[in-house]
JSON list of C-alpha atoms in Angstrom, two decimals:
[
{"chain": "A", "resi": 1, "resn": "PHE", "atom": "CA", "xyz": [-84.05, 110.45, 156.76]},
{"chain": "A", "resi": 2, "resn": "GLN", "atom": "CA", "xyz": [-86.17, 108.27, 159.04]},
{"chain": "A", "resi": 3, "resn": "LEU", "atom": "CA", "xyz": [-87.94, 109.90, 161.99]},
{"chain": "A", "resi": 4, "resn": "LEU", "atom": "CA", "xyz": [-86.67, 108.30, 165.20]},
{"chain": "A", "resi": 5, "resn": "SER", "atom": "CA", "xyz": [-88.47, 110.51, 167.72]},
{"chain": "A", "resi": 6, "resn": "LEU", "atom": "CA", "xyz": [-91.06, 113.28, 167.77]},
{"chain": "A", "resi": 7, "resn": "PHE", "atom": "CA", "xyz": [-91.68, 115.81, 170.54]},
{"chain": "A", "resi": 8, "resn": "PRO", "atom": "CA", "xyz": [-91.36, 113.49, 173.57]},
{"chain": "A", "resi": 9, "resn": "GLU", "atom": "CA", "xyz": [-93.17, 115.97, 175.85]},
{"chain": "A", "resi": 10, "resn": "ARG", "atom": "CA", "xyz": [-96.22, 116.21, 173.54]},
{"chain": "A", "resi": 11, "resn": "ASP", "atom": "CA", "xyz": [-99.53, 114.79, 174.80]},
{"chain": "A", "resi": 12, "resn": "ALA", "atom": "CA", "xyz": [-99.90, 111.36, 173.14]},
{"chain": "A", "resi": 13, "resn": "ARG", "atom": "CA", "xyz": [-103.70, 111.79, 172.98]},
{"chain": "A", "resi": 14, "resn": "SER", "atom": "CA", "xyz": [-103.15, 114.49, 170.35]},
{"chain": "A", "resi": 15, "resn": "PRO", "atom": "CA", "xyz": [-101.73, 112.49, 167.43]},
{"chain": "A", "resi": 16, "resn": "LEU", "atom": "CA", "xyz": [-99.51, 114.04, 164.78]},
{"chain": "A", "resi": 17, "resn": "PRO", "atom": "CA", "xyz": [-99.90, 113.40, 161.04]},
{"chain": "A", "resi": 18, "resn": "ILE", "atom": "CA", "xyz": [-96.26, 112.28, 160.97]},
{"chain": "A", "resi": 19, "resn": "ARG", "atom": "CA", "xyz": [-95.04, 109.30, 163.00]},
{"chain": "A", "resi": 20, "resn": "VAL", "atom": "CA", "xyz": [-91.88, 107.73, 164.30]},
{"chain": "A", "resi": 21, "resn": "GLY", "atom": "CA", "xyz": [-90.64, 105.43, 161.54]},
{"chain": "A", "resi": 22, "resn": "ASP", "atom": "CA", "xyz": [-91.81, 107.66, 158.67]},
{"chain": "A", "resi": 23, "resn": "ILE", "atom": "CA", "xyz": [-89.13, 108.22, 156.01]},
{"chain": "A", "resi": 24, "resn": "VAL", "atom": "CA", "xyz": [-88.87, 111.85, 154.88]},
{"chain": "A", "resi": 25, "resn": "GLN", "atom": "CA", "xyz": [-88.24, 112.21, 151.14]},
{"chain": "A", "resi": 26, "resn": "THR", "atom": "CA", "xyz": [-88.86, 115.91, 150.49]},
{"chain": "A", "resi": 27, "resn": "VAL", "atom": "CA", "xyz": [-89.67, 119.08, 152.39]},
{"chain": "A", "resi": 28, "resn": "ASN", "atom": "CA", "xyz": [-91.42, 121.81, 150.38]},
{"chain": "A", "resi": 29, "resn": "GLY", "atom": "CA", "xyz": [-90.43, 119.99, 147.21]},
{"chain": "A", "resi": 30, "resn": "MET", "atom": "CA", "xyz": [-86.72, 119.87, 148.10]},
{"chain": "A", "resi": 31, "resn": "SER", "atom": "CA", "xyz": [-85.00, 116.50, 148.38]},
{"chain": "A", "resi": 32, "resn": "ILE", "atom": "CA", "xyz": [-83.56, 115.65, 151.78]},
{"chain": "A", "resi": 33, "resn": "GLU", "atom": "CA", "xyz": [-80.92, 112.95, 151.48]},
{"chain": "A", "resi": 34, "resn": "ARG", "atom": "CA", "xyz": [-77.85, 114.53, 153.10]},
{"chain": "A", "resi": 35, "resn": "PRO", "atom": "CA", "xyz": [-77.23, 116.75, 156.17]},
{"chain": "A", "resi": 36, "resn": "ASP", "atom": "CA", "xyz": [-76.27, 119.75, 154.01]},
{"chain": "A", "resi": 37, "resn": "GLN", "atom": "CA", "xyz": [-79.63, 119.53, 152.24]},
{"chain": "A", "resi": 38, "resn": "PHE", "atom": "CA", "xyz": [-81.39, 119.52, 155.62]},
{"chain": "A", "resi": 39, "resn": "MET", "atom": "CA", "xyz": [-79.62, 122.73, 156.64]},
{"chain": "A", "resi": 40, "resn": "SER", "atom": "CA", "xyz": [-80.52, 124.43, 153.34]},
{"chain": "A", "resi": 41, "resn": "ILE", "atom": "CA", "xyz": [-84.18, 123.43, 153.73]},
{"chain": "A", "resi": 42, "resn": "TRP", "atom": "CA", "xyz": [-84.22, 124.57, 157.38]},
{"chain": "A", "resi": 43, "resn": "ALA", "atom": "CA", "xyz": [-82.94, 128.02, 156.34]},
{"chain": "A", "resi": 44, "resn": "SER", "atom": "CA", "xyz": [-85.58, 128.29, 153.59]},
{"chain": "A", "resi": 45, "resn": "LEU", "atom": "CA", "xyz": [-88.42, 127.73, 156.08]},
{"chain": "A", "resi": 46, "resn": "ALA", "atom": "CA", "xyz": [-87.80, 131.10, 157.77]},
{"chain": "A", "resi": 47, "resn": "HIS", "atom": "CA", "xyz": [-90.09, 132.80, 155.24]},
{"chain": "A", "resi": 48, "resn": "ALA", "atom": "CA", "xyz": [-92.27, 129.88, 154.11]},
{"chain": "A", "resi": 49, "resn": "ASN", "atom": "CA", "xyz": [-96.05, 130.08, 154.40]},
{"chain": "A", "resi": 50, "resn": "GLN", "atom": "CA", "xyz": [-96.50, 126.32, 154.25]},
{"chain": "A", "resi": 51, "resn": "LEU", "atom": "CA", "xyz": [-94.64, 123.15, 155.11]},
{"chain": "A", "resi": 52, "resn": "SER", "atom": "CA", "xyz": [-95.18, 120.13, 152.85]},
{"chain": "A", "resi": 53, "resn": "VAL", "atom": "CA", "xyz": [-93.46, 116.90, 153.79]},
{"chain": "A", "resi": 54, "resn": "ARG", "atom": "CA", "xyz": [-93.50, 113.90, 151.45]},
{"chain": "A", "resi": 55, "resn": "ILE", "atom": "CA", "xyz": [-92.98, 110.74, 153.47]},
{"chain": "A", "resi": 56, "resn": "ILE", "atom": "CA", "xyz": [-93.02, 106.99, 153.03]},
{"chain": "A", "resi": 57, "resn": "ARG", "atom": "CA", "xyz": [-95.04, 105.13, 155.67]},
{"chain": "A", "resi": 58, "resn": "ASN", "atom": "CA", "xyz": [-95.29, 101.34, 155.54]},
{"chain": "A", "resi": 59, "resn": "GLY", "atom": "CA", "xyz": [-94.13, 101.45, 151.92]},
{"chain": "A", "resi": 60, "resn": "GLU", "atom": "CA", "xyz": [-96.83, 103.95, 150.89]},
{"chain": "A", "resi": 61, "resn": "PRO", "atom": "CA", "xyz": [-96.14, 107.57, 149.87]},
{"chain": "A", "resi": 62, "resn": "LEU", "atom": "CA", "xyz": [-97.98, 110.32, 151.76]},
{"chain": "A", "resi": 63, "resn": "LEU", "atom": "CA", "xyz": [-97.93, 114.11, 151.55]},
{"chain": "A", "resi": 64, "resn": "VAL", "atom": "CA", "xyz": [-98.51, 116.03, 154.78]},
{"chain": "A", "resi": 65, "resn": "THR", "atom": "CA", "xyz": [-99.01, 119.80, 154.48]},
{"chain": "A", "resi": 66, "resn": "TRP", "atom": "CA", "xyz": [-99.33, 122.48, 157.15]},
{"chain": "A", "resi": 67, "resn": "ALA", "atom": "CA", "xyz": [-100.06, 126.19, 156.87]},
{"chain": "A", "resi": 68, "resn": "ILE", "atom": "CA", "xyz": [-97.57, 128.38, 158.71]},
{"chain": "A", "resi": 69, "resn": "ARG", "atom": "CA", "xyz": [-98.83, 131.63, 160.14]},
{"chain": "A", "resi": 70, "resn": "ASP", "atom": "CA", "xyz": [-96.87, 134.38, 161.82]},
{"chain": "A", "resi": 71, "resn": "LEU", "atom": "CA", "xyz": [-98.33, 135.11, 165.26]},
{"chain": "A", "resi": 72, "resn": "ARG", "atom": "CA", "xyz": [-96.84, 138.60, 165.06]},
{"chain": "A", "resi": 73, "resn": "SER", "atom": "CA", "xyz": [-99.05, 139.45, 162.06]},
{"chain": "A", "resi": 74, "resn": "PRO", "atom": "CA", "xyz": [-102.83, 139.58, 161.54]},
{"chain": "A", "resi": 75, "resn": "ALA", "atom": "CA", "xyz": [-104.49, 136.25, 160.67]},
{"chain": "A", "resi": 76, "resn": "LEU", "atom": "CA", "xyz": [-103.33, 134.78, 157.37]},
{"chain": "A", "resi": 77, "resn": "GLY", "atom": "CA", "xyz": [-105.67, 132.63, 155.29]},
{"chain": "A", "resi": 78, "resn": "THR", "atom": "CA", "xyz": [-106.74, 129.09, 156.12]},
{"chain": "A", "resi": 79, "resn": "ALA", "atom": "CA", "xyz": [-104.76, 125.94, 156.68]},
{"chain": "A", "resi": 80, "resn": "VAL", "atom": "CA", "xyz": [-103.59, 124.11, 153.59]},
{"chain": "A", "resi": 81, "resn": "GLN", "atom": "CA", "xyz": [-105.16, 120.71, 153.11]},
{"chain": "A", "resi": 82, "resn": "GLY", "atom": "CA", "xyz": [-102.87, 117.70, 153.28]},
{"chain": "A", "resi": 83, "resn": "GLN", "atom": "CA", "xyz": [-102.82, 113.95, 153.61]},
{"chain": "A", "resi": 84, "resn": "PRO", "atom": "CA", "xyz": [-103.35, 112.20, 155.95]},
{"chain": "A", "resi": 85, "resn": "ALA", "atom": "CA", "xyz": [-104.24, 115.26, 158.05]},
{"chain": "A", "resi": 86, "resn": "ARG", "atom": "CA", "xyz": [-104.09, 119.02, 158.05]},
{"chain": "A", "resi": 87, "resn": "ALA", "atom": "CA", "xyz": [-102.54, 121.20, 160.67]},
{"chain": "A", "resi": 88, "resn": "GLU", "atom": "CA", "xyz": [-101.32, 124.69, 161.33]},
{"chain": "A", "resi": 89, "resn": "ILE", "atom": "CA", "xyz": [-97.92, 125.70, 162.64]},
{"chain": "A", "resi": 90, "resn": "ALA", "atom": "CA", "xyz": [-97.34, 128.99, 164.42]},
{"chain": "A", "resi": 91, "resn": "ARG", "atom": "CA", "xyz": [-94.05, 130.85, 164.13]}
]
């Protein structure tokens, strides 16, 4: 899957570690080649504590990882380090 758009209302001065044009190979270690795989991965993220996306950008492989924390619970650990950036996602 190639990313064709990302959060159009997001402030462009705050860059994301993923970009339009990136090709997504895996999410949390699961291959994403068909729509049914996407739906299976989406369902598995409901209880995930991190999101790791392996992408191809300009022919080079990259791994981008975020920590996911539940805002309904007390603080959970620190963000997981990734490449090319690290981030945190709130549920």
